[in-house]
XYZ file of C-alpha atoms in Angstrom:
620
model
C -42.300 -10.072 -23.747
C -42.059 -8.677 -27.242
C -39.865 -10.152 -29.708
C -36.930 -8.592 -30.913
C -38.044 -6.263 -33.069
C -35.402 -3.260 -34.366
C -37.817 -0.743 -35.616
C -39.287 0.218 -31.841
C -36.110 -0.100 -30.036
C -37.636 2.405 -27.194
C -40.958 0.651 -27.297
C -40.146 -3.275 -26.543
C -39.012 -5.076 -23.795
C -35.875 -7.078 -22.782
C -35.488 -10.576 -24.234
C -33.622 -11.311 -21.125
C -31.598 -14.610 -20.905
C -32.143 -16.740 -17.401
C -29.892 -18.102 -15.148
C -29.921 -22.030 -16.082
C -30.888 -21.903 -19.657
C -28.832 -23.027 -22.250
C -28.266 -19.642 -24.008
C -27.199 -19.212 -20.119
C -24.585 -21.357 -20.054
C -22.875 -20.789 -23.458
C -22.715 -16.889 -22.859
C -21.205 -17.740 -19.165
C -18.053 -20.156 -21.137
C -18.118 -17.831 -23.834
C -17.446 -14.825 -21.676
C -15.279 -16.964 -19.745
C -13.107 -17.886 -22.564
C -12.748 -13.934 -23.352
C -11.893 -12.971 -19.750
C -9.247 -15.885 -19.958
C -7.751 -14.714 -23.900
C -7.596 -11.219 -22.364
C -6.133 -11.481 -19.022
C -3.444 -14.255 -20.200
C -2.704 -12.001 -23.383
C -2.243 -9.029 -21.447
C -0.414 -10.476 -17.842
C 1.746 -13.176 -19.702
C 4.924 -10.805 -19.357
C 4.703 -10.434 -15.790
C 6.708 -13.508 -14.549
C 9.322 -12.338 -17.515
C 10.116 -9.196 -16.220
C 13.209 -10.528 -14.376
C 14.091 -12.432 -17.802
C 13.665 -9.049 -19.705
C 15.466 -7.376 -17.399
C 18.592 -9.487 -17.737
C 18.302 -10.290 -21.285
C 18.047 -6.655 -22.132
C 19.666 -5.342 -19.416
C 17.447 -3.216 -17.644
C 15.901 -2.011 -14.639
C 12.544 -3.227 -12.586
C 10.975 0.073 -13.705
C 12.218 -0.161 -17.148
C 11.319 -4.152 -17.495
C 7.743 -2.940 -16.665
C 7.114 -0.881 -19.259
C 6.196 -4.001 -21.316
C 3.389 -4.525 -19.187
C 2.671 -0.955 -18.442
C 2.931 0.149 -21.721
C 0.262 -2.274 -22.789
C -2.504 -1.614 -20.088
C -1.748 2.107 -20.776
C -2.675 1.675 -24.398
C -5.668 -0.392 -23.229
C -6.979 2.279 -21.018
C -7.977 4.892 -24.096
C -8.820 1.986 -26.646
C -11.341 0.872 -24.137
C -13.292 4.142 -24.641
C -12.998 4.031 -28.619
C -14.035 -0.052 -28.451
C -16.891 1.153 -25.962
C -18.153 4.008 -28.894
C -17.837 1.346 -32.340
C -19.724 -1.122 -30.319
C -22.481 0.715 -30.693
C -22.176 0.796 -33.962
C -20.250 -2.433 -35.411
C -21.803 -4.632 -32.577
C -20.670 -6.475 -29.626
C -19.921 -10.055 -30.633
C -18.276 -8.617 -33.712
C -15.715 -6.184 -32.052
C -14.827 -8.765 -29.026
C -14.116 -11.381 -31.282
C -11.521 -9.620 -33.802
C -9.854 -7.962 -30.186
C -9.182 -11.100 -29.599
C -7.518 -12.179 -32.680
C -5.642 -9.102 -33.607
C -4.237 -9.650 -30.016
C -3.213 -13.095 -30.115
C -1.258 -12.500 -33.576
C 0.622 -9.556 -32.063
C 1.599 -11.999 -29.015
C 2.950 -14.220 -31.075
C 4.979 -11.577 -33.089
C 5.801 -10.238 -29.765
C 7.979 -14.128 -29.450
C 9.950 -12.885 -32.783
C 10.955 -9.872 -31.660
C 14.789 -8.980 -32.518
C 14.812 -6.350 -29.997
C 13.933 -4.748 -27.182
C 11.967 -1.471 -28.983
C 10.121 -3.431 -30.999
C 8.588 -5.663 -28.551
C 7.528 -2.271 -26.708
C 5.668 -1.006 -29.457
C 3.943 -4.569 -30.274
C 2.760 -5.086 -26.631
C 1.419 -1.217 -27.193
C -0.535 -2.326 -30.072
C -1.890 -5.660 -28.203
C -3.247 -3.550 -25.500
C -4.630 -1.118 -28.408
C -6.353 -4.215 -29.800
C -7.685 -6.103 -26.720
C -9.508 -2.686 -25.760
C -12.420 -4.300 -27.545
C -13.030 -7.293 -25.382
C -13.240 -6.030 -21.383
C -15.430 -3.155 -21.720
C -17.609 -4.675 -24.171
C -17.885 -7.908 -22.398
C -19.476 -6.072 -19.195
C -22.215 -4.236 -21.211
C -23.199 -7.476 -22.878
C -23.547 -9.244 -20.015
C -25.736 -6.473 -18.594
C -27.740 -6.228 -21.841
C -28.573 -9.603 -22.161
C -28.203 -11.654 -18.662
C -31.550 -10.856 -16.121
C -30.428 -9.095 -13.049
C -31.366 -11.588 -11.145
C -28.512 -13.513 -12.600
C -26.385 -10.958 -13.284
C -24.089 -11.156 -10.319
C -23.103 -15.132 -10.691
C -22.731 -14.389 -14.307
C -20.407 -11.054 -13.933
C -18.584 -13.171 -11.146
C -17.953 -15.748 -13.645
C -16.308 -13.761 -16.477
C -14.199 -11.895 -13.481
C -13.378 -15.819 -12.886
C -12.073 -16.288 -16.208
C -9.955 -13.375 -16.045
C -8.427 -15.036 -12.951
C -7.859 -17.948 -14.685
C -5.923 -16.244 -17.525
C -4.058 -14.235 -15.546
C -3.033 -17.595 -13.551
C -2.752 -19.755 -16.736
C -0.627 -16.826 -18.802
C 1.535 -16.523 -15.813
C 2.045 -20.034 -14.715
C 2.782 -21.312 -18.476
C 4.650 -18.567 -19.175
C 6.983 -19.516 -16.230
C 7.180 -22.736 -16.981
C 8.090 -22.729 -20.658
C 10.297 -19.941 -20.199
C 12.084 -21.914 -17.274
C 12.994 -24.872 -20.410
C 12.964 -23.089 -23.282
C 13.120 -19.378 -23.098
C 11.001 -16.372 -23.089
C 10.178 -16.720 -26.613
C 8.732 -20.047 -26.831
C 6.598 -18.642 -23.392
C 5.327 -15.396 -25.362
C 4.546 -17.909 -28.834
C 2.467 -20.340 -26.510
C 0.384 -17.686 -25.074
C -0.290 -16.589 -28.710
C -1.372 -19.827 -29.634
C -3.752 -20.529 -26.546
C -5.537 -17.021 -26.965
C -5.473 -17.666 -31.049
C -7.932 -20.930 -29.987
C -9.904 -19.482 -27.355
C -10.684 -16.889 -30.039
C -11.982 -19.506 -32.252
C -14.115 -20.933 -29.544
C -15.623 -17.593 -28.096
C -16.962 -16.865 -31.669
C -18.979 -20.720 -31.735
C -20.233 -20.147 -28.389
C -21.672 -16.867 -27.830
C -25.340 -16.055 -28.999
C -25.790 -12.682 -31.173
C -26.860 -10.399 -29.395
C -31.252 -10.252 -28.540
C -31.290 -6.773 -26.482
C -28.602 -4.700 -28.336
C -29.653 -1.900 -30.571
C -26.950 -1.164 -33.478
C -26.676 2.944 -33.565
C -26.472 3.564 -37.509
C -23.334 6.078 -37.316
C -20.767 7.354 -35.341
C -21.673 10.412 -33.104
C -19.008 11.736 -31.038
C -21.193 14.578 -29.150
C -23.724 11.148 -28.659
C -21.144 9.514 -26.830
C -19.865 12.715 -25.009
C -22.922 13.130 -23.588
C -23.061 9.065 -22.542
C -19.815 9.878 -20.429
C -20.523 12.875 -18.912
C -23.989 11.403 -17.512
C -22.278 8.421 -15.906
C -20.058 10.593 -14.371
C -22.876 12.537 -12.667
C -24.690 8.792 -11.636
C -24.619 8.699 -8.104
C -21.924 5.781 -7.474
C -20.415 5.137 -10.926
C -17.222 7.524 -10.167
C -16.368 5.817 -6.953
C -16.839 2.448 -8.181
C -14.359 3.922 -11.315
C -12.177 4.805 -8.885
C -11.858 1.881 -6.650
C -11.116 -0.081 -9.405
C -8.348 2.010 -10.863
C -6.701 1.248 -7.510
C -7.537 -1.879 -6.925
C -5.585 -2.624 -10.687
C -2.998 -0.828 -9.463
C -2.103 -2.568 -5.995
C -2.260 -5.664 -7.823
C -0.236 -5.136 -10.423
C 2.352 -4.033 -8.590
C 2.414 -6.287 -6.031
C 2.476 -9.510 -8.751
C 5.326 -7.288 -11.029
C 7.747 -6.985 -7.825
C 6.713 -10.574 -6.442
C 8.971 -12.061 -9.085
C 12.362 -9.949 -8.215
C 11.556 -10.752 -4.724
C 11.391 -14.432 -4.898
C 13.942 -14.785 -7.734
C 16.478 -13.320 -5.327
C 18.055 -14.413 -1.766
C 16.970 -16.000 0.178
C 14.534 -17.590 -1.410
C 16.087 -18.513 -4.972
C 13.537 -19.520 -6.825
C 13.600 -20.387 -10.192
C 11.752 -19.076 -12.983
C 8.986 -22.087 -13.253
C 8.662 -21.857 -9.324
C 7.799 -18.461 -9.285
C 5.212 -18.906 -12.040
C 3.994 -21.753 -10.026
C 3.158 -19.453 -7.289
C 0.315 -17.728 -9.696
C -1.900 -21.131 -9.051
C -3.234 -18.982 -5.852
C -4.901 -17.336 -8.620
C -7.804 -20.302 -8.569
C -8.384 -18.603 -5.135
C -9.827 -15.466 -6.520
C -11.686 -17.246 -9.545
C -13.849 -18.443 -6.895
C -14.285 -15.730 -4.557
C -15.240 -13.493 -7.932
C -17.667 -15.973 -7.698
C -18.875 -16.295 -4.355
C -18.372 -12.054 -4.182
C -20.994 -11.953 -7.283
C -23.984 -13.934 -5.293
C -23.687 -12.490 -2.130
C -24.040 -8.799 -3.846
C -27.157 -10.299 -5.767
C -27.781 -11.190 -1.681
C -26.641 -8.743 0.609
C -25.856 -5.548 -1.639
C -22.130 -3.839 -3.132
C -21.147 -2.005 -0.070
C -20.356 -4.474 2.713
C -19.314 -7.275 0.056
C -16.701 -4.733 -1.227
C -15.937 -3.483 2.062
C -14.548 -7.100 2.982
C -12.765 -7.798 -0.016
C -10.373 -4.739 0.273
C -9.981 -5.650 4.349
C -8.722 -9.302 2.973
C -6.588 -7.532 0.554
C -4.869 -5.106 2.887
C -4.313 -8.319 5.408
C -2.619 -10.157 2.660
C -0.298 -7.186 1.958
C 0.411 -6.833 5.687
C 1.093 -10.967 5.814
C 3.928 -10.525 2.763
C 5.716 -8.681 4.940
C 6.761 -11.454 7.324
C 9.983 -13.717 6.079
C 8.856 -17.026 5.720
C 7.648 -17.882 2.102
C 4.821 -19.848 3.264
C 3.804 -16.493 4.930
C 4.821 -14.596 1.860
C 2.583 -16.572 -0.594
C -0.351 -16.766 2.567
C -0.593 -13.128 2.330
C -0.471 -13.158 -1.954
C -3.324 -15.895 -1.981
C -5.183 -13.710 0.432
C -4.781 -10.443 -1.376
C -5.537 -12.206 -4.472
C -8.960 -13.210 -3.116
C -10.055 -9.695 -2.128
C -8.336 -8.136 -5.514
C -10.791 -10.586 -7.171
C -14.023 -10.483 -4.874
C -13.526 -6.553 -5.333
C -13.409 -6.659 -8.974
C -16.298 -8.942 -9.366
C -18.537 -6.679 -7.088
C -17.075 -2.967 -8.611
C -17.944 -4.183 -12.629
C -20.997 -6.232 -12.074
C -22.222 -3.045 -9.843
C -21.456 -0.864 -13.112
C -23.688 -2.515 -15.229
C -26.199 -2.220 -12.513
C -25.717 1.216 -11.860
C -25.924 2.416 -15.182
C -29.311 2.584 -16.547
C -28.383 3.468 -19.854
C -25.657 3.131 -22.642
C -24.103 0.283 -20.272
C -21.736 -0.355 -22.714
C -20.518 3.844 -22.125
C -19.878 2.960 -18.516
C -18.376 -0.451 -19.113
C -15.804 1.248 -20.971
C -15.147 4.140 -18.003
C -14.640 2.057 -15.178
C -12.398 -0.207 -17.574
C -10.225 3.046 -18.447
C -9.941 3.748 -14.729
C -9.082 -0.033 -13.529
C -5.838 0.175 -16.641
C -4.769 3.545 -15.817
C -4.242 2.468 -12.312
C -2.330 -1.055 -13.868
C -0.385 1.362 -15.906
C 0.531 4.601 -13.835
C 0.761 2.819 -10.444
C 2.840 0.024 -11.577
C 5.290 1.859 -12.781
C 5.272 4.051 -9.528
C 5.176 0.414 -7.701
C 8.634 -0.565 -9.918
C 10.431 2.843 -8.594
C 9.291 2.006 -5.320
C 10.240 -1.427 -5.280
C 14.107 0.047 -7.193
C 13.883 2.767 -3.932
C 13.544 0.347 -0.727
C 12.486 -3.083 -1.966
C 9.303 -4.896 -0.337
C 8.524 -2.853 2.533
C 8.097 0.406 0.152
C 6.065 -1.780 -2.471
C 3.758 -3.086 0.152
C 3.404 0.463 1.701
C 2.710 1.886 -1.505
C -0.081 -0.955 -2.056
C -1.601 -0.235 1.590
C -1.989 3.088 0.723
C -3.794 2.320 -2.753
C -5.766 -0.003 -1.073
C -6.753 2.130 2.295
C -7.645 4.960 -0.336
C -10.143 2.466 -2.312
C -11.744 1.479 0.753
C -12.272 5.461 2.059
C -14.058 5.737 -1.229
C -16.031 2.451 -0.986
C -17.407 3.493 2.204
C -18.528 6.902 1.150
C -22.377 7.755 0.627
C -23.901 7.512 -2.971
C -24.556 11.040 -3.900
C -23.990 12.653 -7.288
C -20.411 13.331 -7.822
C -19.232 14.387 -10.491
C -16.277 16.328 -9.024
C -14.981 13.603 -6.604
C -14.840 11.401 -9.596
C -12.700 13.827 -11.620
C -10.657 14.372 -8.968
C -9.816 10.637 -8.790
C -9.134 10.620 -12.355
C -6.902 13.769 -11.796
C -4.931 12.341 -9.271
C -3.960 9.064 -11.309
C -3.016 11.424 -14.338
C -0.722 13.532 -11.460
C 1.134 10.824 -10.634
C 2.403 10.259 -14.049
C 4.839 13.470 -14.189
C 6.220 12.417 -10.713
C 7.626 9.254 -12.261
C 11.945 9.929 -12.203
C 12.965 10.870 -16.058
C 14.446 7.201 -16.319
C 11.447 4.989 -16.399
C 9.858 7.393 -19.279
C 13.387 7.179 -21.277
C 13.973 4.432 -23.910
C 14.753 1.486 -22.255
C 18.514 0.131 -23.426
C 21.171 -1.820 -21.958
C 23.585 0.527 -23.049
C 21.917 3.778 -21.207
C 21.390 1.759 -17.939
C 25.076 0.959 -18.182
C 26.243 4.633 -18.518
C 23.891 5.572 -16.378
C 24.572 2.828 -13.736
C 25.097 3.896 -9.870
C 28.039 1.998 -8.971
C 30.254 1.827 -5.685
C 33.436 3.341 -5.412
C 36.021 1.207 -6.835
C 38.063 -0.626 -4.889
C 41.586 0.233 -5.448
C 44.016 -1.971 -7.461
C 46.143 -4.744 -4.996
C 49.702 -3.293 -4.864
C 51.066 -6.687 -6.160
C 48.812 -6.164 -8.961
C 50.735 -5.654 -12.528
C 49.262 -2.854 -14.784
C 47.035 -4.595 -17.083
C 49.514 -5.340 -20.706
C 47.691 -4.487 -24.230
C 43.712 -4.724 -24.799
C 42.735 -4.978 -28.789
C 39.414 -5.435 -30.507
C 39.467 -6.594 -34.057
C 43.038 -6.040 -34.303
C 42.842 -2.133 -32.940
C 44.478 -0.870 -29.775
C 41.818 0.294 -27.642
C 42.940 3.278 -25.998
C 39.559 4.827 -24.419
C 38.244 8.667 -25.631
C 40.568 7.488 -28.418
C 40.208 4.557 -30.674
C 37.524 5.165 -33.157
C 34.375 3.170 -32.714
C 33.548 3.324 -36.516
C 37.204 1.465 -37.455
C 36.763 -1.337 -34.597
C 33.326 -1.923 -36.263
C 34.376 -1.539 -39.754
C 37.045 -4.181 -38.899
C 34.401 -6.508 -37.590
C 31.664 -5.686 -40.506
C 28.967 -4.492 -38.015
C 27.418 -1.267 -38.357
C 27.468 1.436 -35.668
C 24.098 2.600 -34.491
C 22.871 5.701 -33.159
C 21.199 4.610 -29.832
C 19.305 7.845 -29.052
C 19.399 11.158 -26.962
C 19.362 10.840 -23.072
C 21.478 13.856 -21.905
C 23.863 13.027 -23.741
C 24.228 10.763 -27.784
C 24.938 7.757 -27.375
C 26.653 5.709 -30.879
C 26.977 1.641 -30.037
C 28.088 -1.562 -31.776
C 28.036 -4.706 -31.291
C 28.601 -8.286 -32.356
C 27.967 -11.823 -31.031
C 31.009 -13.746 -30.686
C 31.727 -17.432 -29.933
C 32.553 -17.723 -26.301
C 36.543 -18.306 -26.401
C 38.063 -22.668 -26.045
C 37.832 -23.216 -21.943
C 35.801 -20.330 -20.322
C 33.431 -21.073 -17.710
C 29.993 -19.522 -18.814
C 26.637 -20.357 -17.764
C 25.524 -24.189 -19.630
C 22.427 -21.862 -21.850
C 24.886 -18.918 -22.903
C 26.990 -20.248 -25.805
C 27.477 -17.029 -27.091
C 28.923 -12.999 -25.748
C 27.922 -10.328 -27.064
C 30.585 -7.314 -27.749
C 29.494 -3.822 -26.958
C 31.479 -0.922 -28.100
C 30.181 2.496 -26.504
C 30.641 5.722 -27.292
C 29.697 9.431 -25.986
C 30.387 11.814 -28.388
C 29.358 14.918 -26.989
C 31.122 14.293 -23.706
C 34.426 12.817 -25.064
C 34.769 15.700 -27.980
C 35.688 13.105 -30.546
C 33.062 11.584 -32.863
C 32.696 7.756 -32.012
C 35.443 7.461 -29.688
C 35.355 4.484 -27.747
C 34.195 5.316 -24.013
C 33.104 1.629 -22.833
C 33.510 -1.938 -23.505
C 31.016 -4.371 -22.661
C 30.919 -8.503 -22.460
C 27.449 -9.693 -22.271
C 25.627 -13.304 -21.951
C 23.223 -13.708 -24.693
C 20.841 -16.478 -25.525
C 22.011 -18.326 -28.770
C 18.863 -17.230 -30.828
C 19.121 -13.531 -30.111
C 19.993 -11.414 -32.922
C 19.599 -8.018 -31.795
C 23.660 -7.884 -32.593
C 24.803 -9.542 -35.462
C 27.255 -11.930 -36.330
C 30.901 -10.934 -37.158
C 31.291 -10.793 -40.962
C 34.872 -11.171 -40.282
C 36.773 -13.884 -38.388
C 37.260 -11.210 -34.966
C 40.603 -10.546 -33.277
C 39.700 -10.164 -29.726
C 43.053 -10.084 -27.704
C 41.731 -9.267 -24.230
C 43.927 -9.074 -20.772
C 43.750 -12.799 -18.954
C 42.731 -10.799 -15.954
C 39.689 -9.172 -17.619
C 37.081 -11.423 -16.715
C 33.919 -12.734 -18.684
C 30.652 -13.763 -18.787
C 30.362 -17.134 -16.392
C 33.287 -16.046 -13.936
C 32.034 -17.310 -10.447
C 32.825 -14.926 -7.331
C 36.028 -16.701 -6.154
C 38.088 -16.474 -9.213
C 37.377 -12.861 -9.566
C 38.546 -12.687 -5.689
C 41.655 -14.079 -6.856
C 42.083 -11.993 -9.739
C 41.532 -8.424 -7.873
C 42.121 -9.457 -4.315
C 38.090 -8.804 -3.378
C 34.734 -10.932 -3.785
C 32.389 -9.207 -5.578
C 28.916 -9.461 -3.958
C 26.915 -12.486 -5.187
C 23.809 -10.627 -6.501
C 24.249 -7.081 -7.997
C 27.108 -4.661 -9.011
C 30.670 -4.672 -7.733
C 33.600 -1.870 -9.370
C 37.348 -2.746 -9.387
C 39.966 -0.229 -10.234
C 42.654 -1.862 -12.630
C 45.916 -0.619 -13.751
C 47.265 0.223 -17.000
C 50.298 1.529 -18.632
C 48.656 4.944 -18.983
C 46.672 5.060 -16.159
C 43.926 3.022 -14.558
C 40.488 1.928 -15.769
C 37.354 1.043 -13.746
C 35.939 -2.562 -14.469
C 32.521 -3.401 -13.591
C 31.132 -6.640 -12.451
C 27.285 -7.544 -12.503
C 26.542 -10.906 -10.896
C 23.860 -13.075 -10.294
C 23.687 -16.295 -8.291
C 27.445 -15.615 -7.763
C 28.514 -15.803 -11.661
C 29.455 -12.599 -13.967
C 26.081 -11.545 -16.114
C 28.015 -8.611 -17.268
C 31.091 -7.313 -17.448
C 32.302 -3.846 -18.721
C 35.343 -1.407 -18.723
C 35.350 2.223 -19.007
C 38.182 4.695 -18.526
C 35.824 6.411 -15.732
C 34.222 5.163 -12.807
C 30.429 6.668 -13.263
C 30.791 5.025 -16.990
């Protein structure tokens, strides 16, 4: 073999690295370490999605967008990380992906609000475009083919283990001490592994640096793996194996959280250990293609996926997490055979088709998921499962199909995930705010007022009669020295306040909520009068959050006995309005008043009030 000489580039042979050597073994724990960092960077939010979604207030579709949002923003970075590679090198754009996204995680833990952490997990998923798609064409540049199975199978094992390690920590620290200190201790692991992926991994011996950027070069790269017999399926089967997965794992935790399992947070991030299962079958799945060929190897691991999603369906959580362990194995032992077959498949500018099957594989985690979360808000389980059959039966079709050039079948796989997008409902594409899910909320008729109820006597906030579609919101927040905020434009504008206040002497709350938060709503366009009061809100906030701020003045909140707050359980609110709310969800009560009645609002959890709101209207 010649040495690695830069001037002949076309000329010389591959310095190819053997299975056993040392150089071997530190590129298989470096790449490891990478495929952990990205996969526990990027998945660490799933197992908080039910914490978002109460802390914030939001839907499962909403709540997904964190996780959505970032693989979306990973899906065209990959392409741009797969183009500079060629240019800045490989080792030197994985390692700073790594970095830049570990920072953001951890200023993803500081967050004040719910916006902000949106557009920071954006710009992690921006960042850790350079690590996945250069990862596979390094591998295939520098491990021998002979080897190049075990070794792919190993760096799918790593992701396995991050998504496993980001998901079970996560749920654990989160389950003592919040969703903060969860998101910071992500940050710091992937900060380290950083560290140690740059000490391990050898520069690169087979990789020849391009000397500019040249976007018809790379057009070109693109459009000829997209005319390689087999890349586009294999781009396609992994856009929808991504996207079964994801939203299988995203609705697992509202499933289990819920009756009647009740789980708590750190048991359902316990239930992620199953993902050891598929760090060995990626594996096992990445020798017996170096054995036996792609075809029947991926054939089998999308049969054992679509037999776990049929086992979740059963009851019994021992079946439930049966049928996630064995739809975890096939997930991985598909993924290890679809990307290590890229690389093979390819027989130039690896690093070009790396970077397409990686867009693929995240635009299916992006666009499906969030199709999986409207399923999963439409009919629960049965419709999520369905929905991940159907991904899954789909991959498989394609999986069995013959190589052949195919250019067309591959677009049209590509067009179909960018169809789905526009059939999403309005809601999950809307800013995602407490405030809008509240006005927007589909609530039961109200059950009418007891007849031995009395009308409900005088309701103040910060001194000021609140009379609904008539006290101003600006003088009840000028009174308590918070500012009124323009929330945004969702059919209708929406102007909101709000302030944390100390729970009042001798209410029952929940032992981690020492604080409410005050909510002031107002439509302006619907009510006619600019920053009239339309809805108040009591909410159960953490102690550290300061996405409202603290009262400048000492408040004067004077609210009806009968009004209930944050903490309630189900049987005093029984005795209050003569009904039991139901113990999980949304339950409306019509109270009333000296001028009329109002419509209050109950959201429980576990049987205790999460949230509790009046508005003069019932669809408020």
């Amino acid at each position: 073999m010649s040495q690695n000489h830069r001037g002949s580039p076309a000329m010389r042979d591959p310095v190819w690295t053997l299975r056993g050597s040392r150089n071997y073994r530190r590129i298989v724990v470096a790449l490891f370490l990478s495929g952990y960092a990205t996969f526990s960077l990027l998945y660490c939010v799933q197992p908080l999605l039910p914490l978002f979604s109460q802390h914030f207030r939001l839907d499962a579709a909403r709540s997904a967008l964190s996780l959505s949002l970032a693989t979306g923003m990973l899906a065209p970075s990959i392409l741009v990380a797969g183009a500079l590679s060629e240019t800045l090198g490989r080792k030197t754009l994985m390692a700073g992906s790594l970095t830049v996204a570990a920072l953001l995680n951890l200023l993803c833990a500081m967050s004040p609000g719910w916006t902000l952490l949106l557009v920071l997990r954006g710009l992690e998923g921006f960042a850790l475009g350079g690590a996945p798609a250069v990862a596979m064409a390094y591998l295939a540049e520098e491990i021998h083919p002979s080897g190049l199975g075990l070794a792919m199978g190993l760096y799918v094992g790593g992701t396995a283990i991050g998504g496993m390690a980001g998901r079970l920590l996560t749920g654990l620290v989160a389950e003592f001490a919040g969703w903060r200190a969860a998101l910071a201790t992500i940050g710091l692991l992937g900060a380290a592994s950083a560290a140690c992926f740059v000490l391990l991994l050898p520069a690169s011996r087979n990789f020849v640096r391009r000397p500019a950027f040249e976007p018809a070069y790379h057009a070109r790269a693109w459009l000829a793996h997209l005319r390689t017999p087999g890349l586009p399926t294999l781009f396609a089967v992994g856009g929808l194996l991504m996207g079964s997965f994801v939203t299988l794992y995203n609705a697992t935790g509202y499933r289990l959280l819920a009756p009647p399992y009740n789980l708590n947070q750190a048991e359902v991030g316990a239930i992620f250990v199953i993902y050891l299962f598929g760090t060995a079958a990626s594996a096992g799945a990445g020798m017996m293609t170096d054995r036996i060929g792609r075809k029947p190897v991926l054939a089998a691991a999308l049969l054992a996926s679509l037999l776990g999603v049929a086992l979740t369906l059963a009851n019994p959580l021992a079946a439930v997490i049966g049928g996630l362990a064995l739809f975890t194995v096939g997930f991985f032992a598909g993924h290890a055979v679809a990307s290590g077959s890229v690389g093979r498949l390819a027989l130039q500018t690896k690093g070009h088709a790396a970077a397409l099957y990686l867009l693929s594989y995240y635009l299916g985690s992006s666009l499906l998921s969030i199709l999986g979360g409207v399923a999963w808000e439409w009919a629960g389980w049965n419709a999520v499962a369905g929905f991940c059959a159907l991904l899954l039966i789909l991959a498989l079709a394609l999986a069995l199909l013959p190589q052949r050039p195919a250019i067309r079948r591959g677009a049209g796989a590509a067009a179909l995930l960018l169809a789905l997008a526009p059939a999403m409902p309005a809601r999950a594409a809307t800013l995602p705010a407490f405030m809008q899910q509240m006005l927007r909320a589909e609530l039961p008729d109200p059950a009418p007022a007891p007849a031995e109820m009395k009308p409900i006597g005088t309701i103040e906030v910060a001194g000021v009669p609140l009379a609904f579609g008539h006290a101003g919101i600006a003088a009840i927040a000028g009174r308590l020295g918070v500012p009124v905020r323009h929330q945004g434009d969702a059919g209708d504008s929406v102007y909101w306040a709000c302030a944390r206040l100390d729970v009042p002497a001798g209410t029952r709350h929940p032992r981690e909520v020492p604080t409410l938060t005050l909510w002031l709503l107002s439509d302006a366009e619907a009510t006619g009068r600019a920053h009239a009061v339309t809805a108040l809100a009591l909410d159960s906030v953490r102690e550290d959050d300061r996405s409202c701020p603290v009262p400048q003045h000492e408040p004067d909140l004077t609210l009806d006995a009968r009004i209930v707050r944050p903490g309630t359980d189900a049987a005093r609110i029984g005795m209050l309005y003569g009904r039991t709310p139901r113990r999980d969800g949304r339950s409306a009560f019509v109270l009333p008043t000296a001028d009329g009645t109002l419509t209050l609002t109950v959201a429980m959890a576990n049987g205790r009030v999460q949230t509790v709101w009046l508005a003069d209207t019932p669809d408020n």
